[in-house]
PDB file of C-alpha atoms in Angstrom:
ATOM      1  CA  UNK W  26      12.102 -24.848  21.127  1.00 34.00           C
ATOM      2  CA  UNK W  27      10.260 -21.789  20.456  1.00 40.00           C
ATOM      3  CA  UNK W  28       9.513 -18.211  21.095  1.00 42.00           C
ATOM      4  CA  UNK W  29       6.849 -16.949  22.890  1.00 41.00           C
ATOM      5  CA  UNK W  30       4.534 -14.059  21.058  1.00 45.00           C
ATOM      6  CA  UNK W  31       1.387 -12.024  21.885  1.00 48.00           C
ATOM      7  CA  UNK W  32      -1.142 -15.400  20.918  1.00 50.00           C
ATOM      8  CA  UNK W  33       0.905 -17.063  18.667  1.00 53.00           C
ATOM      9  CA  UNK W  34       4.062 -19.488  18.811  1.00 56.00           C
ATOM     10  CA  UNK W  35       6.826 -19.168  16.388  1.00 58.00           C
ATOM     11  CA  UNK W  36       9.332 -21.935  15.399  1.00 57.00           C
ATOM     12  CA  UNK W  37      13.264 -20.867  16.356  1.00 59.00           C
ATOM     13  CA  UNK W  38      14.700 -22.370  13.050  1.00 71.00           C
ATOM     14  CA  UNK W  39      12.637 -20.430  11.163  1.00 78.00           C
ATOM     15  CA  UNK W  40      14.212 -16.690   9.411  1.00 91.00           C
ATOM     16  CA  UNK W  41      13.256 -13.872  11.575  1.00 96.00           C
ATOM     17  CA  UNK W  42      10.778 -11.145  10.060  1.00 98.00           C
ATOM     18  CA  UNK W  43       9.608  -7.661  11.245  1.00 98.00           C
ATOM     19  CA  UNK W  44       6.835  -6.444  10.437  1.00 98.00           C
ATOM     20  CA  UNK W  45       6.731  -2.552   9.079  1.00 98.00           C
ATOM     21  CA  UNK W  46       3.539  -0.283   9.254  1.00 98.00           C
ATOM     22  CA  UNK W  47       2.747   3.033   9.096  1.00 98.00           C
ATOM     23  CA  UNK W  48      -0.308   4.780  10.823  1.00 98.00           C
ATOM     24  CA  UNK W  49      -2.335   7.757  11.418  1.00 96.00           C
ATOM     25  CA  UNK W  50      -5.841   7.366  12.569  1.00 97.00           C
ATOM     26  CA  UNK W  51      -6.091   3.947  11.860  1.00 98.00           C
ATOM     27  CA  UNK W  52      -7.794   2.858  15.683  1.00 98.00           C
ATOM     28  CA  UNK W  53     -10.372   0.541  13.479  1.00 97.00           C
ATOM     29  CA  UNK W  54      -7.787  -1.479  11.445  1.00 97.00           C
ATOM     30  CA  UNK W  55      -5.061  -1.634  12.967  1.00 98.00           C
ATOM     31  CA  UNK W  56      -5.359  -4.591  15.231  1.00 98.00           C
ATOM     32  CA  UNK W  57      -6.421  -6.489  12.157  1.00 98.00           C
ATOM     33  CA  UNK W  58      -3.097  -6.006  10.164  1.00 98.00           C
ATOM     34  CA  UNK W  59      -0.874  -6.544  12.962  1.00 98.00           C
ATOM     35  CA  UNK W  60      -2.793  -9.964  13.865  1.00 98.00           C
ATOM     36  CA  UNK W  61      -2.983 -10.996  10.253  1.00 98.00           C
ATOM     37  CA  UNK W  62       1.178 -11.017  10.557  1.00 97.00           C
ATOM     38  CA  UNK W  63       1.671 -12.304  13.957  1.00 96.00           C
ATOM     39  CA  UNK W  64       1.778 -15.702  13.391  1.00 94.00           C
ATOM     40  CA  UNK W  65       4.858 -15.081  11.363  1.00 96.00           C
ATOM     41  CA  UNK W  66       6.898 -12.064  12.704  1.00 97.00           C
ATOM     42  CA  UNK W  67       8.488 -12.082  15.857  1.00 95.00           C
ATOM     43  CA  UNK W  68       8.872  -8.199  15.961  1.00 97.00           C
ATOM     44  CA  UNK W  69       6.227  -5.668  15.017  1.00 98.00           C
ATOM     45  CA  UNK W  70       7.196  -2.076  14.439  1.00 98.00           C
ATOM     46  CA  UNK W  71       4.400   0.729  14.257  1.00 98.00           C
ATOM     47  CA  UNK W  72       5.813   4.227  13.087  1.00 98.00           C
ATOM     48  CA  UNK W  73       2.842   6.566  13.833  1.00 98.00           C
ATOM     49  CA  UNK W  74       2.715  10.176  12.121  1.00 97.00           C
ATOM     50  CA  UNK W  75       0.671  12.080  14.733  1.00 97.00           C
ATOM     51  CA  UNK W  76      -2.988  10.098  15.108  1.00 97.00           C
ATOM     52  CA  UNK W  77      -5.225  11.433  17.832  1.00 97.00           C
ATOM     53  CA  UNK W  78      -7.382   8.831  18.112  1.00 97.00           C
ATOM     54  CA  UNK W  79      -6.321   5.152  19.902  1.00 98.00           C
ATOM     55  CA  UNK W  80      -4.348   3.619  17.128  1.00 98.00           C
ATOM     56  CA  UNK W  81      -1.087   3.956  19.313  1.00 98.00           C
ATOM     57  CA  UNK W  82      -2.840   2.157  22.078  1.00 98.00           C
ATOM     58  CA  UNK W  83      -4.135  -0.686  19.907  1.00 98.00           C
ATOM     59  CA  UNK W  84      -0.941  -1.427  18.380  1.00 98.00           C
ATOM     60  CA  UNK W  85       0.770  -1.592  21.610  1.00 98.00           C
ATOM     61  CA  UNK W  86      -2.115  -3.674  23.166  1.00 97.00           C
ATOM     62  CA  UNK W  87      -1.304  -5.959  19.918  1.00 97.00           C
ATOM     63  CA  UNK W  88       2.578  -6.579  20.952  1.00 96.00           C
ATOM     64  CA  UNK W  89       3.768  -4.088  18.489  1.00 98.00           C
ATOM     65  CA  UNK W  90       6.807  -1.439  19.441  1.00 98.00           C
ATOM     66  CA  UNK W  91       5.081   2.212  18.444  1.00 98.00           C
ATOM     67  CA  UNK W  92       7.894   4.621  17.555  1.00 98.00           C
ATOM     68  CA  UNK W  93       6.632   8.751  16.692  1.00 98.00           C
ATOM     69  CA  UNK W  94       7.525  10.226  13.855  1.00 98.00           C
ATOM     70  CA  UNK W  95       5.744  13.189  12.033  1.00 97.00           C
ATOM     71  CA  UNK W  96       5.036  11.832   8.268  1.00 95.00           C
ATOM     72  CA  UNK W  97       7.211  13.463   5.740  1.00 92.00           C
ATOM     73  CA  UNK W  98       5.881  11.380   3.350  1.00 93.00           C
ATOM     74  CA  UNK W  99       5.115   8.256   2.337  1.00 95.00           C
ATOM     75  CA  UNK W 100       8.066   6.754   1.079  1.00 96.00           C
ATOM     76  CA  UNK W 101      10.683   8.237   3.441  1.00 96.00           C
ATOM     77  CA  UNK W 102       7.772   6.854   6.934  1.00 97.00           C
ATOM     78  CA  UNK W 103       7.973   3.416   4.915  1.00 98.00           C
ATOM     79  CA  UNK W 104      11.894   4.105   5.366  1.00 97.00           C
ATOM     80  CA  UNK W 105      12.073   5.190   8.788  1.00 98.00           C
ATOM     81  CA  UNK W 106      10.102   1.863   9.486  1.00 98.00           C
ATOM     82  CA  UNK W 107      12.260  -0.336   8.035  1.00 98.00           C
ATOM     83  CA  UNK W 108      15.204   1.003   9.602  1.00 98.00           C
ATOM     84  CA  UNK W 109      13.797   0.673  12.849  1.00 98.00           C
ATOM     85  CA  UNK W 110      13.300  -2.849  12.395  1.00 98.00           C
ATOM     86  CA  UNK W 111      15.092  -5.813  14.235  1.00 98.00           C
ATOM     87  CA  UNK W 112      15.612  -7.945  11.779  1.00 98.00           C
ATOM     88  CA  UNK W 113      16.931  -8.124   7.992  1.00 97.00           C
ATOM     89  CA  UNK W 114      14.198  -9.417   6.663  1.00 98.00           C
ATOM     90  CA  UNK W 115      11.118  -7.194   6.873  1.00 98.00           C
ATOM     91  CA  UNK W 116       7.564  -7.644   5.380  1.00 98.00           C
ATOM     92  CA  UNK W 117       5.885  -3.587   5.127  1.00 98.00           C
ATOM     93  CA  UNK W 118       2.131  -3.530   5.292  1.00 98.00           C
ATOM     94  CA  UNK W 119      -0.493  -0.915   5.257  1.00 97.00           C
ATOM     95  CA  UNK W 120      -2.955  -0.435   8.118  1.00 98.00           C
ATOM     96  CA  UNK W 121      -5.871  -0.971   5.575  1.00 98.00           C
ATOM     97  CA  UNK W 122      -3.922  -4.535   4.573  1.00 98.00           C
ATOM     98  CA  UNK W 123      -4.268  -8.043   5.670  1.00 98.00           C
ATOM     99  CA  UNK W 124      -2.122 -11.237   5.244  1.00 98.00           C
ATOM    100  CA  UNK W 125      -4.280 -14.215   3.604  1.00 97.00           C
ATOM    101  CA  UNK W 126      -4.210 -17.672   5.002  1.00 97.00           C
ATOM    102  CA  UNK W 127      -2.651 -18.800   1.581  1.00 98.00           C
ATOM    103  CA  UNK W 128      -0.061 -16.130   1.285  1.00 98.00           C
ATOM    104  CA  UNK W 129       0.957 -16.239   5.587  1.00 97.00           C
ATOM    105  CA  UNK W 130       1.620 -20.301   4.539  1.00 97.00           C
ATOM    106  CA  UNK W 131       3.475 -19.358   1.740  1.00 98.00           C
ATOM    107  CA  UNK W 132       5.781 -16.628   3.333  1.00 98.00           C
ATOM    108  CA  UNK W 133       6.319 -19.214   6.843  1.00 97.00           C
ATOM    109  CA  UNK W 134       7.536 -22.168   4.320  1.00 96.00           C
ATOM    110  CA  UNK W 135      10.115 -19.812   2.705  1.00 97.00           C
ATOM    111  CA  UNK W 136      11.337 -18.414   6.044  1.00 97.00           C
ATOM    112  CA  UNK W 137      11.422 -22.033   7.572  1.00 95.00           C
ATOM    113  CA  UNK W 138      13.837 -22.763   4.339  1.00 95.00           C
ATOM    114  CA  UNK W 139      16.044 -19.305   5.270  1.00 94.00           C
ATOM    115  CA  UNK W 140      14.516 -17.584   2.039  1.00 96.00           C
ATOM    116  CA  UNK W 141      16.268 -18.097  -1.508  1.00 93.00           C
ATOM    117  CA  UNK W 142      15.807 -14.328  -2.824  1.00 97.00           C
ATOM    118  CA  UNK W 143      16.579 -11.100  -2.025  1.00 98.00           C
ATOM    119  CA  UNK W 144      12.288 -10.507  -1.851  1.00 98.00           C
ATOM    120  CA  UNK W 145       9.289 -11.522  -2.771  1.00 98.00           C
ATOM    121  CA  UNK W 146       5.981 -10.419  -4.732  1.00 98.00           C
ATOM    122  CA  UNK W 147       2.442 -10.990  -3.984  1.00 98.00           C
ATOM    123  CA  UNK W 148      -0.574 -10.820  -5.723  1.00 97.00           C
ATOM    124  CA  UNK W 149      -2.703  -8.167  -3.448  1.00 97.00           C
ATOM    125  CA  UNK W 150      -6.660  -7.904  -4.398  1.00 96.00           C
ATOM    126  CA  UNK W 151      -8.649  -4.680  -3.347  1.00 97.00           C
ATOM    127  CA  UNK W 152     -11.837  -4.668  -1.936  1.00 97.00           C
ATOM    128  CA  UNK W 153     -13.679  -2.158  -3.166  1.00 96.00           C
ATOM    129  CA  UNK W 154     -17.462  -1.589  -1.435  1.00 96.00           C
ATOM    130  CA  UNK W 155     -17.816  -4.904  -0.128  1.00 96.00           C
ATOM    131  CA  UNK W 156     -16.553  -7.446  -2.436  1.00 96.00           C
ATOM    132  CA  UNK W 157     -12.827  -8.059  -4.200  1.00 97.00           C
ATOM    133  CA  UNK W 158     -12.696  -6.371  -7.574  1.00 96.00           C
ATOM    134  CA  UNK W 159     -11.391  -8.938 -10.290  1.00 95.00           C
ATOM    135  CA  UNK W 160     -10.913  -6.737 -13.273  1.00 96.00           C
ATOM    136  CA  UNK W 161     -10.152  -3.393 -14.232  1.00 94.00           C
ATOM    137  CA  UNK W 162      -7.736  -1.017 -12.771  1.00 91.00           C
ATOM    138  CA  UNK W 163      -8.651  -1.924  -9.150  1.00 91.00           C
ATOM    139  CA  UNK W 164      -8.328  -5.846 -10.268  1.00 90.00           C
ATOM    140  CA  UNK W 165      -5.499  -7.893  -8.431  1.00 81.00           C
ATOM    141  CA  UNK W 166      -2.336  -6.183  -8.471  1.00 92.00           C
ATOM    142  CA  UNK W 167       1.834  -7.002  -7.773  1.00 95.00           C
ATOM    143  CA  UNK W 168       3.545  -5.651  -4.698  1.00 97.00           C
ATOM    144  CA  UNK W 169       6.962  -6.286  -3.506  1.00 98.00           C
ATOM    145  CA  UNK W 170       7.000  -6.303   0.566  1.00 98.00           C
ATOM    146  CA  UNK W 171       8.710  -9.093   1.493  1.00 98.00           C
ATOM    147  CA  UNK W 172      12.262  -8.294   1.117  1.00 98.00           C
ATOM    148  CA  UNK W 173      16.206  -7.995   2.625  1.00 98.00           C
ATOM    149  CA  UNK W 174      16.388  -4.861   3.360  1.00 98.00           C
ATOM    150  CA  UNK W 175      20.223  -4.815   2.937  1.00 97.00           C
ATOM    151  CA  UNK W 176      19.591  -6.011  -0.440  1.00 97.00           C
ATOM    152  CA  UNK W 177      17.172  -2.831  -1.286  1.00 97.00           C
ATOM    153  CA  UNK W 178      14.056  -1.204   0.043  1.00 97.00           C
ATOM    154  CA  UNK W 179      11.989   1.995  -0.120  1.00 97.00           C
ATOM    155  CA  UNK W 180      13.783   3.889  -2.494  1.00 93.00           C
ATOM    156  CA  UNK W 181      13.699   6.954  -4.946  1.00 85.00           C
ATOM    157  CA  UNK W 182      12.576  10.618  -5.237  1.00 85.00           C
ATOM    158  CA  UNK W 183       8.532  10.145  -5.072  1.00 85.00           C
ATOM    159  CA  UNK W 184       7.017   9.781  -1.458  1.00 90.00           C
ATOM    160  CA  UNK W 185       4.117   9.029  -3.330  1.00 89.00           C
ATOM    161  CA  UNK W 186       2.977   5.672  -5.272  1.00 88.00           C
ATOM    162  CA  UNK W 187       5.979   4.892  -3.825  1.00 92.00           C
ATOM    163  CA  UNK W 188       7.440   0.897  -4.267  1.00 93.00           C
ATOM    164  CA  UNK W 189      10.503  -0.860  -2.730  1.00 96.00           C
ATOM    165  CA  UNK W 190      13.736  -2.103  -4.975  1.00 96.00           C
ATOM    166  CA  UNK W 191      16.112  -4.380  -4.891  1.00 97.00           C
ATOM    167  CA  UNK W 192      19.534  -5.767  -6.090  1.00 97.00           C
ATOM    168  CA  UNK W 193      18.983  -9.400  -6.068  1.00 96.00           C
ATOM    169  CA  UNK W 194      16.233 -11.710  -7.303  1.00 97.00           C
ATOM    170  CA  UNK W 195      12.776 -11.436  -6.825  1.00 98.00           C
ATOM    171  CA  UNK W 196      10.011 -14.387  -6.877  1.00 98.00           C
ATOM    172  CA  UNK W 197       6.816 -14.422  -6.768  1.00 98.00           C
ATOM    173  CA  UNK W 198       4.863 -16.106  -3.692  1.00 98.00           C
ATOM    174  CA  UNK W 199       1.238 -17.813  -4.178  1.00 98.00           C
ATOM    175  CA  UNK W 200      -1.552 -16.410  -2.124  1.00 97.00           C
ATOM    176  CA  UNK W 201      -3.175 -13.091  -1.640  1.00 98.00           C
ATOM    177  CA  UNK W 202      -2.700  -9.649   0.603  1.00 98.00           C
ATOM    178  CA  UNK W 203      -6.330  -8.295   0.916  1.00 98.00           C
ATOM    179  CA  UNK W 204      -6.385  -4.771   0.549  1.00 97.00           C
ATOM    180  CA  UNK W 205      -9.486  -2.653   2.465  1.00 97.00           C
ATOM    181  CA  UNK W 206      -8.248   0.903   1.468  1.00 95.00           C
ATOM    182  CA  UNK W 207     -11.685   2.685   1.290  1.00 93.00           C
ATOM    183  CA  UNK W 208     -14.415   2.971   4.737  1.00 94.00           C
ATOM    184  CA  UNK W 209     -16.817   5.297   2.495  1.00 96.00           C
ATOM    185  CA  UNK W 210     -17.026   7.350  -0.149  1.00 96.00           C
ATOM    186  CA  UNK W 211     -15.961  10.538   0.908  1.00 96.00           C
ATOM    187  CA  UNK W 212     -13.239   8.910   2.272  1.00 95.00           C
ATOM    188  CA  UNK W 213     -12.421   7.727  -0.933  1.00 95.00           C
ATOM    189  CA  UNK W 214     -13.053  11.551  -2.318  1.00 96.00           C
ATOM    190  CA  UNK W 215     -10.978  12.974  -0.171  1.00 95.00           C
ATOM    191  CA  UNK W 216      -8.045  10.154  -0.478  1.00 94.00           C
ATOM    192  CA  UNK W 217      -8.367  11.057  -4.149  1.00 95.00           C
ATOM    193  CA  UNK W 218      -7.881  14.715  -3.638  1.00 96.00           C
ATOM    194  CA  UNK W 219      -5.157  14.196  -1.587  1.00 94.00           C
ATOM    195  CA  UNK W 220      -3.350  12.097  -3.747  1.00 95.00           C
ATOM    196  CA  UNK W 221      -4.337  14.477  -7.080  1.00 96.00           C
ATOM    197  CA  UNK W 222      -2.400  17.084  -5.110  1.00 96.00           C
ATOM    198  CA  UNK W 223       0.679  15.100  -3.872  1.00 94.00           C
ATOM    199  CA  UNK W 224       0.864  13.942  -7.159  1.00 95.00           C
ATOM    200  CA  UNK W 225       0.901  17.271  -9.375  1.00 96.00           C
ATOM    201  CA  UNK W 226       3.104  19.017  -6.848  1.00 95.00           C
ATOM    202  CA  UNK W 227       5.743  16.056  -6.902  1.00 93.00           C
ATOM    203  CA  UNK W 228       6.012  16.363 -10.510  1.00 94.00           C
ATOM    204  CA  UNK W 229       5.722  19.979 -11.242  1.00 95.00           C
ATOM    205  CA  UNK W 230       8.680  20.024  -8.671  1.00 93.00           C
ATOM    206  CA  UNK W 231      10.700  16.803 -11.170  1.00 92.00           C
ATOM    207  CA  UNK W 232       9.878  19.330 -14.041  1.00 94.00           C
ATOM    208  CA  UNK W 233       6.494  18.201 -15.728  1.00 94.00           C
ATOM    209  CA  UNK W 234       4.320  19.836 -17.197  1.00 95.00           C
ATOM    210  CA  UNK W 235       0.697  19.184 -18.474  1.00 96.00           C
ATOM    211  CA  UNK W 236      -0.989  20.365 -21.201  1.00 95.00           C
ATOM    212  CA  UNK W 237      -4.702  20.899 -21.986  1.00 94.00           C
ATOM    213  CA  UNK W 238      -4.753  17.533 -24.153  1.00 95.00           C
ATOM    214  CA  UNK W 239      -3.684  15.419 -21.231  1.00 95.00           C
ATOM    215  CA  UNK W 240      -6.772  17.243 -19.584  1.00 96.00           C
ATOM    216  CA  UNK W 241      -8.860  16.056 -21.687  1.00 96.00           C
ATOM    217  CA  UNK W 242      -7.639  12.977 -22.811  1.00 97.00           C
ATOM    218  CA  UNK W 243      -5.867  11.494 -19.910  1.00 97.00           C
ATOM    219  CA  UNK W 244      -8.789  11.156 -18.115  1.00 96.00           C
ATOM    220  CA  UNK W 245     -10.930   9.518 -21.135  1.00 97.00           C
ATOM    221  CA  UNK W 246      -7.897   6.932 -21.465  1.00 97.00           C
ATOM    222  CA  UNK W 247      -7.993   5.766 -18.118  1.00 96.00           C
ATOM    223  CA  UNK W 248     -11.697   5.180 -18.242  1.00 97.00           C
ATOM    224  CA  UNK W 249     -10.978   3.206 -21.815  1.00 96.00           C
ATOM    225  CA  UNK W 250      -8.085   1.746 -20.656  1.00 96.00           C
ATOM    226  CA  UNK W 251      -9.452  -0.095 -17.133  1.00 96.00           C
ATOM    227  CA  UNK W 252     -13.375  -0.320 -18.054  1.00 96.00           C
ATOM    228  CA  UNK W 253     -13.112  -1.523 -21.395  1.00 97.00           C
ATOM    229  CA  UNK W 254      -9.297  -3.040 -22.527  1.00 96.00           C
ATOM    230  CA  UNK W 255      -8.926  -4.590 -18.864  1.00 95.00           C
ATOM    231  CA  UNK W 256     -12.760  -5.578 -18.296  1.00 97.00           C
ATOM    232  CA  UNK W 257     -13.841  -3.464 -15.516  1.00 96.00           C
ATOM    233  CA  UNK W 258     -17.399  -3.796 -16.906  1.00 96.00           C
ATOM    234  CA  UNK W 259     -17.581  -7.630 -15.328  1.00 97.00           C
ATOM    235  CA  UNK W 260     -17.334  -6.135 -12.144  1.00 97.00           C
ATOM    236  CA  UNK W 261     -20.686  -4.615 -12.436  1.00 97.00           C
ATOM    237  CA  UNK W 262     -21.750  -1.538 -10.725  1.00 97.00           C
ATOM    238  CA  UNK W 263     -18.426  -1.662  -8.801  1.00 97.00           C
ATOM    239  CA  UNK W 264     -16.533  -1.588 -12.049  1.00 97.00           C
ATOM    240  CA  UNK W 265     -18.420   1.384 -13.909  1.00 97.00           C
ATOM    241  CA  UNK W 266     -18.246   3.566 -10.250  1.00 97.00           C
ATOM    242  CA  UNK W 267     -14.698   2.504  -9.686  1.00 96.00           C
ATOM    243  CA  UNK W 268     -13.519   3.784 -13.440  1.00 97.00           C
ATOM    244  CA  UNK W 269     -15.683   6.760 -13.295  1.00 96.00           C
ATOM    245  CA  UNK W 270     -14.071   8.005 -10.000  1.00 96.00           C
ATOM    246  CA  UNK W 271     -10.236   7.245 -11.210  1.00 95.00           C
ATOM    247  CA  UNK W 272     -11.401   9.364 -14.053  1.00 96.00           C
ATOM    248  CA  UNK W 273     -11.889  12.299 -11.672  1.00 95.00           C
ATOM    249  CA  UNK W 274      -8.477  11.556 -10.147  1.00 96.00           C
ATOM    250  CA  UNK W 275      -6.626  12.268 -13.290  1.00 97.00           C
ATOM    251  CA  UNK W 276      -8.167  14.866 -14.171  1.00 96.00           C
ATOM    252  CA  UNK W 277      -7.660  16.629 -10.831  1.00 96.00           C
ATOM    253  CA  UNK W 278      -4.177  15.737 -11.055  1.00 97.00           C
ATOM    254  CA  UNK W 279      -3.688  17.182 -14.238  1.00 97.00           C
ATOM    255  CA  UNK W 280      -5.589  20.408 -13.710  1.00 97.00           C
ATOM    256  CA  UNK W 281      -3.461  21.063 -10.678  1.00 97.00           C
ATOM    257  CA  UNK W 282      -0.748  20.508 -11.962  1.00 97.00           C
ATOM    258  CA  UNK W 283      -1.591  22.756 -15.280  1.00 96.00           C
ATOM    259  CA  UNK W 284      -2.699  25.869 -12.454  1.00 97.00           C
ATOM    260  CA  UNK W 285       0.804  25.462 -10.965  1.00 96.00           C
ATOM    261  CA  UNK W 286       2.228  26.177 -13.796  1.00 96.00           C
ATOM    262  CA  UNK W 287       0.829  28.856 -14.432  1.00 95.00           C
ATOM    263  CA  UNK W 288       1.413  30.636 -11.440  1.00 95.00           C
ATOM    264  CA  UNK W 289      -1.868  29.740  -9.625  1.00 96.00           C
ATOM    265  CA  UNK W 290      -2.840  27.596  -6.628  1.00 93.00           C
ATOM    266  CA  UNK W 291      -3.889  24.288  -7.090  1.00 89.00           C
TER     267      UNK W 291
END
């Protein structure tokens, strides 16, 4: 027997899974993520902070259930999302994220066997102007998004660089999550500046405080650090661009965070 779904057909023995994502202005990828976990998740949940364009539309067209919520951050939407979810086990994507062939087998055989861990990692590779980046800082990273949310979840003071917890075990599932997080470069500029000021605020507010030799040499260790030590050079002209723009990241998170402590606007 088995359970109808929006183009796909999903086993009854296997573990139920919702799927978690949170939007604004995402009408152009949207459709892609939720169809990338369809195959799989029998219950699609869509917390959107306030787009104005058709994202909400799209989703819904896609089978998903589209709840409002103004974003409050980043961590605490990624919350909201999971607790809105109908089942226990929930997999939380970004609208710029895509399930891979190899990982989407990998998570249905561990739902078919009802799941052995409390979640699961993945190895997720960013695309970064057209092609996967291998090395550097923007090389294949971890992420934990396949989990039991009564086990853990999106938890902790920072709503941003946020990442989920838990109290059991954690494995580690084969495959990849492709990650498109950038449509130009000013998007990516203005992501970045974003970010820079999330960042500074959040910690002047935990008590931080820079000082003028992080400005200076923050910035020249994270060039070091992903171009050279972690080989972002074999990336080519991705890898030197990439390493020089992370550069300007932390040093515009440093500098505003510096101005707010001393009194100024950042």
């Amino acid at each position: 027997m088995t359970a109808r779904y929006p183009f796909f057909r999903i086993p009854m023995t296997r573990r139920p899974i919702s799927l978690c994502v949170i939007t604004q202005n995402e009408a152009d990828r949207i459709r892609d993520c939720l169809l990338s976990a369809a195959p799989f998740c029998d219950d699609m949940v869509v917390v959107d902070g306030g787009s104005t364009d058709d994202t909400v539309a799209i989703a819904e067209a896609a089978g998903a259930r589209v709840i409002h919520r103004p974003f409050d951050g980043f961590r605490s939407q990624k919350a909201f999302a999971v607790a809105q979810a109908k089942n226990d086990w929930v997999l939380c994507l970004d609208a710029d994220e895509r399930v891979g062939a190899d990982l989407r087998a990998a998570i249905e055989q561990v739902a078919d066997a009802g799941f052995g861990a409390a979640g699961y990692r993945f190895h997720r590779r960013n695309d970064f102007f057209g092609r996967f980046m291998r090395h550097g800082n923007a090389g294949a990273d971890k992420v934990l998004r396949l989990f039991d949310r009564r086990q853990g979840g999106w938890r902790g003071p920072r709503e941003i660089h946020e990442s989920v917890s838990l109290d059991g075990d954690v494995r580690m599932l084969p495959g990849f999550l492709d990650h498109y997080p950038y449509r130009s470069l000013s998007e990516l500029m203005a992501k970045q500046e974003r970010y820079a000021h999330m960042m500074a605020t959040e910690e002047f507010a935990a008590g931080k405080r820079a000082t003028l030799g992080q400005i200076v040499v923050s910035p020249m260790w994270r060039f070091f650090r992903g171009y050279v030590l972690r080989a972002g050079f074999l990336d080519g002209w991705r890898g030197i661009v990439y390493a020089l723009l992370r550069v300007e990241y932390v040093r515009r998170k440093y500098v505003k965070l510096w101005l707010l402590q001393h009194g100024q606007k950042a």
